[in-house]
Structures are given as structure tokens and as C-alpha cells.
Coordinates of C-alpha atoms in Angstrom, one line a residue:
X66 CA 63.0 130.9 93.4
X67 CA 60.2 130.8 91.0
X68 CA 57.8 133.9 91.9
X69 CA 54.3 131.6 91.3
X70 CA 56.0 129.6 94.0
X71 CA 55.8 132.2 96.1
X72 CA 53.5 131.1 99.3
X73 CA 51.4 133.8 101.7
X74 CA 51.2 132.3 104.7
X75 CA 48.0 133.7 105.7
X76 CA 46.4 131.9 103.3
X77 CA 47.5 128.9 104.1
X78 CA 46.1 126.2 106.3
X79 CA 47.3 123.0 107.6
X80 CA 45.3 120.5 109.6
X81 CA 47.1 118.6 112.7
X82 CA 45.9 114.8 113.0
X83 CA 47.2 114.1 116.7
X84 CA 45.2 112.0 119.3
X85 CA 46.9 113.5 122.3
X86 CA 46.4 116.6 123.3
X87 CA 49.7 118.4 124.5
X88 CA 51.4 117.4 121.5
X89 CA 48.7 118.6 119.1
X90 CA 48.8 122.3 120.7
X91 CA 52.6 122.1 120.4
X92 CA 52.0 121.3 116.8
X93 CA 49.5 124.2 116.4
X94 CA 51.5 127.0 118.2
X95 CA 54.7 126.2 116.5
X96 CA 52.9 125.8 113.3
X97 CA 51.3 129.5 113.7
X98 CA 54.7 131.0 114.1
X99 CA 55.0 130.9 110.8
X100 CA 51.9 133.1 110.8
X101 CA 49.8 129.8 109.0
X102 CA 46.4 128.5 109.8
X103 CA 45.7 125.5 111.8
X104 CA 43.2 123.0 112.8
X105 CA 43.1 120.0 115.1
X106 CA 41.6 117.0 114.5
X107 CA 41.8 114.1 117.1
X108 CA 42.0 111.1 115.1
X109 CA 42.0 109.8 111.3
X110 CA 37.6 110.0 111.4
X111 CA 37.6 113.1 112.7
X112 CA 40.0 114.4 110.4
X113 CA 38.8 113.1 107.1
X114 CA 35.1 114.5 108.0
X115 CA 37.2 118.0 108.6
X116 CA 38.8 117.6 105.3
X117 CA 35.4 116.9 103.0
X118 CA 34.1 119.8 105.1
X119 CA 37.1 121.9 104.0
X120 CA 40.1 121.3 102.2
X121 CA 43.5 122.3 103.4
X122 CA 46.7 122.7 102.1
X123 CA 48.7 119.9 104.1
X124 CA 47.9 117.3 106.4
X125 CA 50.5 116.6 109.2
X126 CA 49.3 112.9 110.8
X127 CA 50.5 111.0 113.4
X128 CA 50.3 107.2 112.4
X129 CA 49.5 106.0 116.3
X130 CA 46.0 106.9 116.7
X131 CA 42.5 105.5 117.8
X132 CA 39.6 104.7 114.9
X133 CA 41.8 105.5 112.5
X134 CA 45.9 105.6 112.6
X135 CA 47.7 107.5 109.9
X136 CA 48.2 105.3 107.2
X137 CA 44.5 104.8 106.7
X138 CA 43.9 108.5 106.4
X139 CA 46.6 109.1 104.2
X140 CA 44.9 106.1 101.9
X141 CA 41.7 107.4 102.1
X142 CA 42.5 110.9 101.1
X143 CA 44.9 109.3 98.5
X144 CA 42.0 107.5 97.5
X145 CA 39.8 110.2 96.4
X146 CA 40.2 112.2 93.3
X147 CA 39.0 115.3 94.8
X148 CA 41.6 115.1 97.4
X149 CA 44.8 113.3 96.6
X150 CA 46.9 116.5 95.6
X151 CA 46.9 117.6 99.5
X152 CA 50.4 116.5 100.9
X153 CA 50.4 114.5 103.6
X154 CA 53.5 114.0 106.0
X155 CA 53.4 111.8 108.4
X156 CA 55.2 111.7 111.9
X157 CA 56.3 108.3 112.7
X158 CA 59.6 106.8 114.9
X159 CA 61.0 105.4 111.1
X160 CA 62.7 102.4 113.1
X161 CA 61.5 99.5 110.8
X162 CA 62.0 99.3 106.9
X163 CA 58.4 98.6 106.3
X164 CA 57.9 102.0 107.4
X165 CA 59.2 103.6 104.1
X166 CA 57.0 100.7 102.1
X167 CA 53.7 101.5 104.1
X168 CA 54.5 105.3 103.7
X169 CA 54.5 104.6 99.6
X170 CA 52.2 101.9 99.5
X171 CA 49.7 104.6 101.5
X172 CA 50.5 107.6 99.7
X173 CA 52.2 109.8 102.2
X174 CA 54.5 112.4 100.5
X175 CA 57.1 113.0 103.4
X176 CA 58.0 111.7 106.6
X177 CA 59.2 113.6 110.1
X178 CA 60.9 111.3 112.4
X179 CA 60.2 111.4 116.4
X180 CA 61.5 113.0 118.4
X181 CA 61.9 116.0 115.7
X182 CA 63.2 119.1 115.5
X183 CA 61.3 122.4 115.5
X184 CA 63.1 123.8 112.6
X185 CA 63.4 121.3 110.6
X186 CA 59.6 119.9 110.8
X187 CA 58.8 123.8 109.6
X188 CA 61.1 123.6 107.0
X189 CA 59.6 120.3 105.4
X190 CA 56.2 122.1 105.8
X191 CA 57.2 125.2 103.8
X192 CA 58.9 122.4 101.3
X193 CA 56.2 120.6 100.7
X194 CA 54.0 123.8 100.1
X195 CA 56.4 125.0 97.7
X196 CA 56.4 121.5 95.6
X197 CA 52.5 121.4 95.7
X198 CA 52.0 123.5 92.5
X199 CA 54.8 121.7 91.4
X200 CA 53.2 117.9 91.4
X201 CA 49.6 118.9 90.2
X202 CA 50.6 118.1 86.4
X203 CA 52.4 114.8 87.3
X204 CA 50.2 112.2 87.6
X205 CA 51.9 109.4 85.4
X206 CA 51.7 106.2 87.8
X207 CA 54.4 103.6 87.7
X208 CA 53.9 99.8 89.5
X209 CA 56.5 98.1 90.7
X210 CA 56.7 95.0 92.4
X211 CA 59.3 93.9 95.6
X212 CA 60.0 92.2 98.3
X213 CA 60.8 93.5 101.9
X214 CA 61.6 90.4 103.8
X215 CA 59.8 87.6 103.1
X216 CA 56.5 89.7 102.0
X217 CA 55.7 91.1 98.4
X218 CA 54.6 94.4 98.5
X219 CA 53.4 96.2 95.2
X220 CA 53.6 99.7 94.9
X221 CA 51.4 102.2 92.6
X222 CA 52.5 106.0 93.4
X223 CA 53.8 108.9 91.7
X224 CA 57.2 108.9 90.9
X225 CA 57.6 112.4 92.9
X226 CA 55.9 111.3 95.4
X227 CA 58.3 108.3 96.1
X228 CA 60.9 110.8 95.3
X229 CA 59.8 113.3 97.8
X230 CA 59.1 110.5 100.2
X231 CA 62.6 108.7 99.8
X232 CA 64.9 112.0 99.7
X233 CA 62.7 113.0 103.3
X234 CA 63.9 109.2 104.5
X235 CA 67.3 110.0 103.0
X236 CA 67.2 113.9 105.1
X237 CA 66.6 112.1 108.0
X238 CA 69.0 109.3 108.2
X239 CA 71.7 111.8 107.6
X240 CA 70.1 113.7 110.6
X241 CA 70.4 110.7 112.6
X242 CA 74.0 110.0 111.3
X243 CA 75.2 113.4 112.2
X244 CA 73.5 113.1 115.5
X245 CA 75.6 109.5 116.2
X246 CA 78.3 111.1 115.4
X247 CA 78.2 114.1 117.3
X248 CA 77.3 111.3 120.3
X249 CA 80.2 109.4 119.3
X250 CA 82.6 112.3 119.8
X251 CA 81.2 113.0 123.2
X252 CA 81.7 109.7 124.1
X253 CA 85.2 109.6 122.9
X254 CA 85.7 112.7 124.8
X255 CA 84.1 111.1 127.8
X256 CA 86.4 108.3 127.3
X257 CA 89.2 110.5 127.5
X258 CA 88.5 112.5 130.5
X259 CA 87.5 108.8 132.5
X260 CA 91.0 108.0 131.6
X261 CA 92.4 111.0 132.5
X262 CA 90.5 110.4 135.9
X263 CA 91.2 106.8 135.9
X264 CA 95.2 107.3 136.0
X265 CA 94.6 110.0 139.0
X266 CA 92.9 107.5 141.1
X267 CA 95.7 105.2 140.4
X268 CA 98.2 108.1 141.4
X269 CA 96.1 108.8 144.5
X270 CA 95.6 105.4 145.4
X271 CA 99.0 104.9 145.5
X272 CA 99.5 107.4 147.7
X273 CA 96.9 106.4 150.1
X274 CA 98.4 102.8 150.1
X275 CA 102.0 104.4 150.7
X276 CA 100.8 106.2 153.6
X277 CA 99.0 103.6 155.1
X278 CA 101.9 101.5 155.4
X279 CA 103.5 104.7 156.6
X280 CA 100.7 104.8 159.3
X281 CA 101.0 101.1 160.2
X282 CA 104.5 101.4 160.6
X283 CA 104.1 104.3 162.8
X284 CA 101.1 102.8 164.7
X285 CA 103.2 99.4 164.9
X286 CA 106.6 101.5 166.4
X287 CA 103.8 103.4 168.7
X288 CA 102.4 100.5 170.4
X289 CA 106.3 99.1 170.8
X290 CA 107.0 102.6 172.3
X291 CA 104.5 102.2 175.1
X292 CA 105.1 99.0 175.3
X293 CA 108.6 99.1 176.5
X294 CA 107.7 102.7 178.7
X295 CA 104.6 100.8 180.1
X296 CA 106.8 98.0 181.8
X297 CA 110.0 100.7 182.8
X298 CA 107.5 102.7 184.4
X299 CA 105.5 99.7 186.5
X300 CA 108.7 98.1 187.6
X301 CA 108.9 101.6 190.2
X302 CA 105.5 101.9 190.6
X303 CA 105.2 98.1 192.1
X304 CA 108.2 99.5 194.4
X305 CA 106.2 102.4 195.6
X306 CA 103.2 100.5 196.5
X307 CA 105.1 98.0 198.1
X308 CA 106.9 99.9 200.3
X309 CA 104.2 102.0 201.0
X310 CA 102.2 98.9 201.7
X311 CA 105.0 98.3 204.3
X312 CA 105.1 101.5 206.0
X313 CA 101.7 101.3 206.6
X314 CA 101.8 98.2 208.5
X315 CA 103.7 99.8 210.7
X316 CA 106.7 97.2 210.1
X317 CA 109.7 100.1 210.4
X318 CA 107.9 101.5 213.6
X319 CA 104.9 103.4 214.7
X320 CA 103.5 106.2 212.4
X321 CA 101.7 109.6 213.1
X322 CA 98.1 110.1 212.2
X323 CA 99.2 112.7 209.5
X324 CA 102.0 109.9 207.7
X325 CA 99.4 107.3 207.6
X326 CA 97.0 109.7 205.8
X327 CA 100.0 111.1 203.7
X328 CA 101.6 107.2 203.1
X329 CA 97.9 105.8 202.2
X330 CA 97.3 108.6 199.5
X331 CA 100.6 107.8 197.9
X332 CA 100.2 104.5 198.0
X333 CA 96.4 104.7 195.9
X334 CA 98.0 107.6 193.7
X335 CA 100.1 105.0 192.3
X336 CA 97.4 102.0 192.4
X337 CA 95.8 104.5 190.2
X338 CA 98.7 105.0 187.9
X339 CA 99.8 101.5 187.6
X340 CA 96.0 100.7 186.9
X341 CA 96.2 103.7 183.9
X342 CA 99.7 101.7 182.8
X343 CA 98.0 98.4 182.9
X344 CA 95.3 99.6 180.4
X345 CA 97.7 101.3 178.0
X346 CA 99.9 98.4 177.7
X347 CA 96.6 96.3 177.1
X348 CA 95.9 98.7 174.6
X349 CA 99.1 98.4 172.7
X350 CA 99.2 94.9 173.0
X351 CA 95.8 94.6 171.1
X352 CA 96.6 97.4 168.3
X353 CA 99.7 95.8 168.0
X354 CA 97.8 91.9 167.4
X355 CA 100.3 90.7 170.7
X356 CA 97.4 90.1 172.6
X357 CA 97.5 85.9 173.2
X358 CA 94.1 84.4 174.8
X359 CA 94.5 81.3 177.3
X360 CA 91.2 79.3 176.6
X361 CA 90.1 77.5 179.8
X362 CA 86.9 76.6 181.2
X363 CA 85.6 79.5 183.8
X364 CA 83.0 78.8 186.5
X365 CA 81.2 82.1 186.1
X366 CA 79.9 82.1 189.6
X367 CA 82.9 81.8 191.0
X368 CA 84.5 84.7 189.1
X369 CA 81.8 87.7 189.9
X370 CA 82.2 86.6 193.3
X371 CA 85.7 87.5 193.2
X372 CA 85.3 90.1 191.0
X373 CA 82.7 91.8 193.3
X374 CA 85.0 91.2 196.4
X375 CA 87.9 93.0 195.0
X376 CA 85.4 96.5 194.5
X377 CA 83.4 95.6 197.4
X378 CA 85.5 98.5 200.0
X379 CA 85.3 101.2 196.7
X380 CA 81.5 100.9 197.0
X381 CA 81.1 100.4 200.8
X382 CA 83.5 103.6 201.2
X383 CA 80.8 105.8 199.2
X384 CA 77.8 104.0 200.5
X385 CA 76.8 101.9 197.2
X386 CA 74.9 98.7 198.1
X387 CA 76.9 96.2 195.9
X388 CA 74.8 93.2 195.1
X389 CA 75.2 89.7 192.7
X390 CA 72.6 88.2 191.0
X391 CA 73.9 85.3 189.6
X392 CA 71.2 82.8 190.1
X393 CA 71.4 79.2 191.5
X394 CA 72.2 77.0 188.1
X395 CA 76.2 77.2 187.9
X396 CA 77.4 78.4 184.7
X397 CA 80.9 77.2 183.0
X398 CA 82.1 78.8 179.8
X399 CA 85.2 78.3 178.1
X400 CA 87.0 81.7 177.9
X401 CA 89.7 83.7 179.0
X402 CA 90.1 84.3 182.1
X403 CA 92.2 87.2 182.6
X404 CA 90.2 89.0 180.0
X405 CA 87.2 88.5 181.1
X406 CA 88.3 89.3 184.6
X407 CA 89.3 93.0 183.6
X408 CA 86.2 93.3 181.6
X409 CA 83.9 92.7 184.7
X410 CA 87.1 94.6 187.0
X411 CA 86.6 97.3 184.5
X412 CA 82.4 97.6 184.3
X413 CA 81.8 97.3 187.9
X414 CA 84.8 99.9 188.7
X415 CA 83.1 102.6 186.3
X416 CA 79.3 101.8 187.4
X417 CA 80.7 102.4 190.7
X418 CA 82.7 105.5 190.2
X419 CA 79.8 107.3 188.4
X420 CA 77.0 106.6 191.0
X421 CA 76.8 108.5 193.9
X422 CA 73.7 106.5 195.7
X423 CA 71.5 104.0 195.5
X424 CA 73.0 100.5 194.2
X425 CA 75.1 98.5 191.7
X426 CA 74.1 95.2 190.5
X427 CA 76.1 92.3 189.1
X428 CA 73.6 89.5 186.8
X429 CA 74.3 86.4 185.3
X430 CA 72.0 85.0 182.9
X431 CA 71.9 82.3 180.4
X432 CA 69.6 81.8 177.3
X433 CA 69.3 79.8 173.5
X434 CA 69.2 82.3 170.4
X435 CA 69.2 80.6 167.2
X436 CA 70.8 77.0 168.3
X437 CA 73.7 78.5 170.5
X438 CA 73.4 79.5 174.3
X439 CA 74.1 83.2 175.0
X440 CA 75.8 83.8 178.9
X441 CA 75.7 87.1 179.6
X442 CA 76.8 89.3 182.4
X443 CA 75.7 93.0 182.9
X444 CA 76.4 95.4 185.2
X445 CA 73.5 97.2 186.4
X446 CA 73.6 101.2 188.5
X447 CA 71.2 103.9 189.5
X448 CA 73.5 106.4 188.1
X449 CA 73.5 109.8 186.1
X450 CA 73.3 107.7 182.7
X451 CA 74.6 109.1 179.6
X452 CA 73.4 111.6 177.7
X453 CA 71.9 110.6 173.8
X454 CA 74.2 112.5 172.1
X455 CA 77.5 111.4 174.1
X456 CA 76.4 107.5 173.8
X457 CA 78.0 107.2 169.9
X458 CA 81.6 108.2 171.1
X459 CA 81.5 106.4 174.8
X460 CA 83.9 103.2 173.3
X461 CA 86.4 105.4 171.6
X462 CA 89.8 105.6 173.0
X463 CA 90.7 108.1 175.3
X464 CA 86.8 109.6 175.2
X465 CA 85.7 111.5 178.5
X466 CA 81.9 112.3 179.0
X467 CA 83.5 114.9 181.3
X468 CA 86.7 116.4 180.0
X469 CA 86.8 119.2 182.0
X470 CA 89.7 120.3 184.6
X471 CA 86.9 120.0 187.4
X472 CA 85.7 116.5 186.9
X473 CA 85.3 114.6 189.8
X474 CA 86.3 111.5 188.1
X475 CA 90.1 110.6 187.2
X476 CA 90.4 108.0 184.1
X477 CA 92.1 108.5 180.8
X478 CA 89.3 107.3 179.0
X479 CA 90.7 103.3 178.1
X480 CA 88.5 101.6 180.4
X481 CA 85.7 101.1 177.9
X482 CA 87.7 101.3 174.8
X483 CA 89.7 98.2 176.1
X484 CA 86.7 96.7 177.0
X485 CA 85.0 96.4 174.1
X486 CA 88.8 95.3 172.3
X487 CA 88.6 92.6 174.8
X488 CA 84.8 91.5 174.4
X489 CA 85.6 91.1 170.5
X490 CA 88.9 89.1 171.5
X491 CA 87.1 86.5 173.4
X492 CA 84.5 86.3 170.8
X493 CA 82.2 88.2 172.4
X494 CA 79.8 91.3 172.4
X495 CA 79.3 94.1 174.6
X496 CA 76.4 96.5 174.7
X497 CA 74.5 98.8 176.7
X498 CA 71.5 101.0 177.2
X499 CA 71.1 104.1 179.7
X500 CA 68.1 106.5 180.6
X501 CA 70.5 109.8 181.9
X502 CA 69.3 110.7 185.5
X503 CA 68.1 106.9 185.6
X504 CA 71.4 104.8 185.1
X505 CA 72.9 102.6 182.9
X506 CA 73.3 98.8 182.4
X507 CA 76.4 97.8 180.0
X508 CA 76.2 93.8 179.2
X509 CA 79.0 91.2 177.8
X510 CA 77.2 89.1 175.9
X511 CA 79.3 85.4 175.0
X512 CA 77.9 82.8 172.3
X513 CA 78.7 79.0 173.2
X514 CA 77.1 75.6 171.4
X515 CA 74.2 74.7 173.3

């Protein structure tokens, strides 16, 4: 490189034409790295009043700015004899053609594109410093006249100025192109490893679908399996109870005080176990979609009576006042009967079961929500209630509150599960709220036209 090229930094100053405020001290502290001077100037006014005051060696302008944007500085410094030689780059976004045509048509020696990069913005600086001795004895004007568009634009510059200003445009479109491309390969790559990805779901999907229809098949031979043991194991249970049943009215002969206590405990260990049996084969039926509904019209009244007849002794035997308030309007709904039968059966046997005093309540209520009448039937008791955190997992199957060996409750934990199976068989709902050491009040809730 030519020695009287040769620039010393320190005596070099550059002024900084940038309205806001974090940019323009970037500008300024990357710009003294290079051990040059620096001054701010807010806007084009401000700046062309620092210029006349004193002149530096470049101008670096933003073209976005208040009073006075960047091509109007650039064309009023170019404007004046005293001060055209300064370079002048300006910082612009470059995405329109007219750009490069106001850039020429203003006088502006080099463009930086946004956003730019640190090292290259420095090295245009130092460029255009170098070529500044270089331009000083060129000032043979050329005019030339073209269109951009549909609009004429006539042009009246230096010819190294539109050299230096076209070959800065040329510098940055290869920038740009090697950036696209470098973005293209990632995408590719991206491409490549979503592929890669794409054909391991498929692998795993497959899989999962495999051993789904593994897991139906099991569930499906499962529910057959209880099924079939459900209905070997009730045909000797129904034996038991009957001829328990017959023993203990005495039909064989006269029994001792400790054979009628002995006969009536066997007799409601199997009730117990034929009501367990019951459940489970109600269970499998419905996992197994062999669950058929007989649709009939039900006179609700007459069904918590019954309902509340058959538990009646269970809660007179722990001292439970057992009440129904069904009101005085009779209610008919068209359901099924049997299912809603072991739904009540089941609700009023557990509200029983976990109260120890006070009371259990049977409702019946009717109301209209949203153009349908909603019948619903709760069972109400003063109870321990149920703790927040066990309420979530209270209708999942075989789910004890108390699953300890000392419970005081027998269940396997079906009664709700099946309940809820059932509700959503008959079309219905079932829900329930509880304040622990208050009670609870689970209700079925059926939607019928109005």
C-alpha cells in the first residue's frame, strides 16, 4: 500500500449522524476501538452546524431521522464547495432500488446495510479514509439520464463516487447472498433431521398402534375371563345363601343361639361376595361394550321408595335416620331401570357405610337448564367427607380412600367406578361435593325434553 496513504488514527475524526441514542453510542464506542475520534450529532441540522463549525474526515448518517433525514445532509454537504470531499456513508435497510438512485442522486459515497456487521462497517470506514486522498483530483462530472420504474431520474456525480457507491451495493448483496445461503443450508439440514424425526414417529407410532391392539385384545380376553368366572362363581354363592336362608328359618329343625349367629354371618359373607361379583361382571360388561340398556318409562317416586326400603335395616342397625325427600309432584323419566336402580343401591349403600351418626337423605328434584328438564337425585350424609386431595381419584376403579389392612369398611373399590360407567350409559351425569368432617352429597343428574 501506498505510504501517503498511510492513515493515523488519532488524527482522525468521524462524526455520527444518529437520532437515537443507544445506537449512536454503539456507533461511537465501536468506532473508537479503532483508536479514532468521534462526535455525535442528533439529526441532519445539528450535524451540518457541527460540520461548518469543524470539518471532519467522514460522516456516517442514518437516512431515518427528524428535521433533517440523511439524504438531505448528504446533499447539502455535497452541495457546498468547501465541503463535498468529506465521504459520507450512509446506513440504510437497501430493500428498494431507488435506494441506490437516491444514494447517487444525493452524493453519498458508500452504503452500510442494517442490521450490519461490526467488522465490516470498520472496514468500509478505514476504506473510504484511504480513497479520500485518492478522489480529491477527480472531479470530472458526467450526467446521465434513466429511468427506475416509471420515474426519470438524472444523475450528476463523480464517476468514483458512483463507483465507490455501486461496488459498496455490489459488497453487500454478496453479503446478503452468502448469508441466504448459509440459511439455506441450515434449512436443508433442518429438513433433513425433521425427516429423520418424521420416519421415527412413524416407526413409533406404529408401535403404539400395535400395542394398542395388543392391549384391546388383552382388555377384550380380560373382561371375557371375569365374565365367565363371575357367573361360575355366583351359581355356588346363590346355593350358599339359599341354604343358609333355609337353615335359618329353622325349616330342618331347631338351631342353637351360637348356629344362628355362625349361619347368619355366612350367609351376609356371601351377600357381600356375590354383591363384589355382581359389580365386577358389571364392570366387564361395560369395558367390554356388552352392556344393553332397556329404555322404559320409571316413576321416580316409586323407585327411591324401594330403593330406600331395601337399605332401610343397614341404617336402622347402626342408628342412621334414613329419610326421602322426594317431593309431592310425581316424576316419570324414561331410563333404565336396573341401572339406575344399582346407581341409587350403590350411593345410598356407601353414604350409609361411611357415616357413623346423624342422618342420610334421599332428594328428588326437577328443574329447566337451557330448554331441557334436568331430574336429579342426590344422596345426601353427615359423614367424614373426603379429603381435597383424595376427591380426583374417588371414581377410579378399584380406588380405596382407606386401603389399609385395618379399615373398617370392606369394598373393592367398584362401587363408584361403576357408577359413574352407568350414569354416562343412561345419558347421564354424576357429581358430587363434600366438606371432610361435614359430609358429602353425590348427585345423578339426567337431561330429558322439557
Amino acid at each position: 500500500m501506498d505510504s501517503n496513504n498511510q492513515i493515523k488514527p488519532d488524527e482522525i475524526e468521524i462524526l455520527i449522524v444518529e437520532d437515537s441514542p443507544t445506537q449512536a453510542e454503539r456507533l461511537r464506542r465501536l468506532i473508537q476501538s479503532l483508536h479514532y475520534n468521534a462526535r455525535v450529532a442528533a439529526n441532519g441540522q445539528l450535524a451540518l452546524a457541527a460540520i461548518r463549525e469543524r470539518k471532519p474526515h467522514l460522516v456516517l448518517s442514518d437516512i431515518v431521522m427528524p428535521e433533517m433525514n440523511g439524504y438531505d445532509l448528504c446533499r447539502a454537504i455535497k452541495a457546498d464547495p468547501t465541503l463535498r470531499d468529506i465521504p459520507v456513508i450512509l446506513v440504510t435497510s437497501l430493500n428498494d432500488p431507488k435506494d441506490i438512485i437516491r444514494g447517487i442522486e444525493c452524493g453519498a459515497d458508500n452504503f452500510i446495510r442494517k442490521p450490519y456487521a461490526e467488522d465490516y462497517l470498520l472496514n468500509r470506514i478505514s476504506h473510504m479514509l484511504m480513497n479520500q486522498k485518492l478522489r480529491k483530483n477527480q472531479n470530472v462530472e458526467i450526467g446521465i439520464a434513466l429511468y427506475l420504474g416509471d420515474q426519470k431520474h438524472f444523475i450528476n456525480a463523480e464517476r468514483q463516487q458512483i463507483l465507490d457507491l455501486l461496488i459498496s451495493t455490489y459488497e453487500q448483496a454478496v453479503q446478503v447472498n452468502g448469508e441466504l445461503q448459509a440459511r439455506e443450508r441450515q434449512v436443508i439440514e433442518l429438513n433433513m433431521r425433521l425427516a429423520h424425526h418424521a420416519a421415527e414417529l412413524e416407526t413409533t407410532n406404529r408401535e403404539i398402534a400395535l400395542k394398542n391392539l395388543e392391549l384391546a385384545e388383552a382388555s377384550r380376553m380380560k373382561s371375557a375371563f371375569i365374565a365367565n368366572m363371575s357367573h361360575e362363581l355366583r351359581t355356588p354363592l346363590n346355593a350358599i345363601i339359599g341354604f343358609t336362608g333355609a337353615l335359618l328359618m329353622k325349616l330342618p329343625g331347631p338351631l342353637t343361639a351360637d348356629q344362628d349367629k355362625q349361619l347368619t354371618t355366612i350367609r351376609a359373607s356371601a351377600r357381600h361376595l356375590l354383591s363384589l361379583i355382581n359389580d365386577i361382571l358389571d364392570v366387564a360388561k361395560i369395558e367390554a361394550g356388552k352392556l344393553t340398556l332397556s329404555i322404559e318409562a320409571v316413576p321416580c317416586h316409586q323407585l327411591i321408595a324401594e330403593v330406600a326400603e331395601t337399605l332401610r335395616p343397614l341404617a336402622q342397625q347402626k342408628g342412621l335416620a334414613l329419610e326421602v325427600d322426594a317431593g309431592s309432584q310425581p316424576v316419570v323419566i324414561d331410563t333404565d331401570r336396573r341401572a339406575l336402580t344399582q346407581i341409587l343401591i350403590n350411593l345410598l349403600n356407601n353414604a350409609i357405610k361411611f357415616t357413623e351418626q346423624g342422618s342420610v337423605r334421599i332428594g328428588l328434584a326437577q328443574r329447566e337448564e337451557d330448554g331441557a328438564l334436568v331430574t336429579e337425585m342426590s344422596i345426601t350424609d353427615s359423614g367424614a367427607g373426603i379429603k381435597e386431595e383424595d376427591q380426583a381419584k374417588l371414581f377410579q376403579a378399584f380406588s380405596q380412600l382407606d386401603s389399609t389392612s385395618t379399615r373398617h369398611v370392606e369394598g373393592a373399590g367398584l362401587g363408584l367406578y361403576l357408577c359413574q360407567n352407568l350414569a354416562n350409559a343412561i345419558g347421564g351425569a354424576l357429581f358430587f361435593n363434600s366438606d371432610y368432617g361435614q359430609g358429602s352429597t353425590f348427585t345423578l343428574a339426567l337431561r330429558s325434553k322439557a
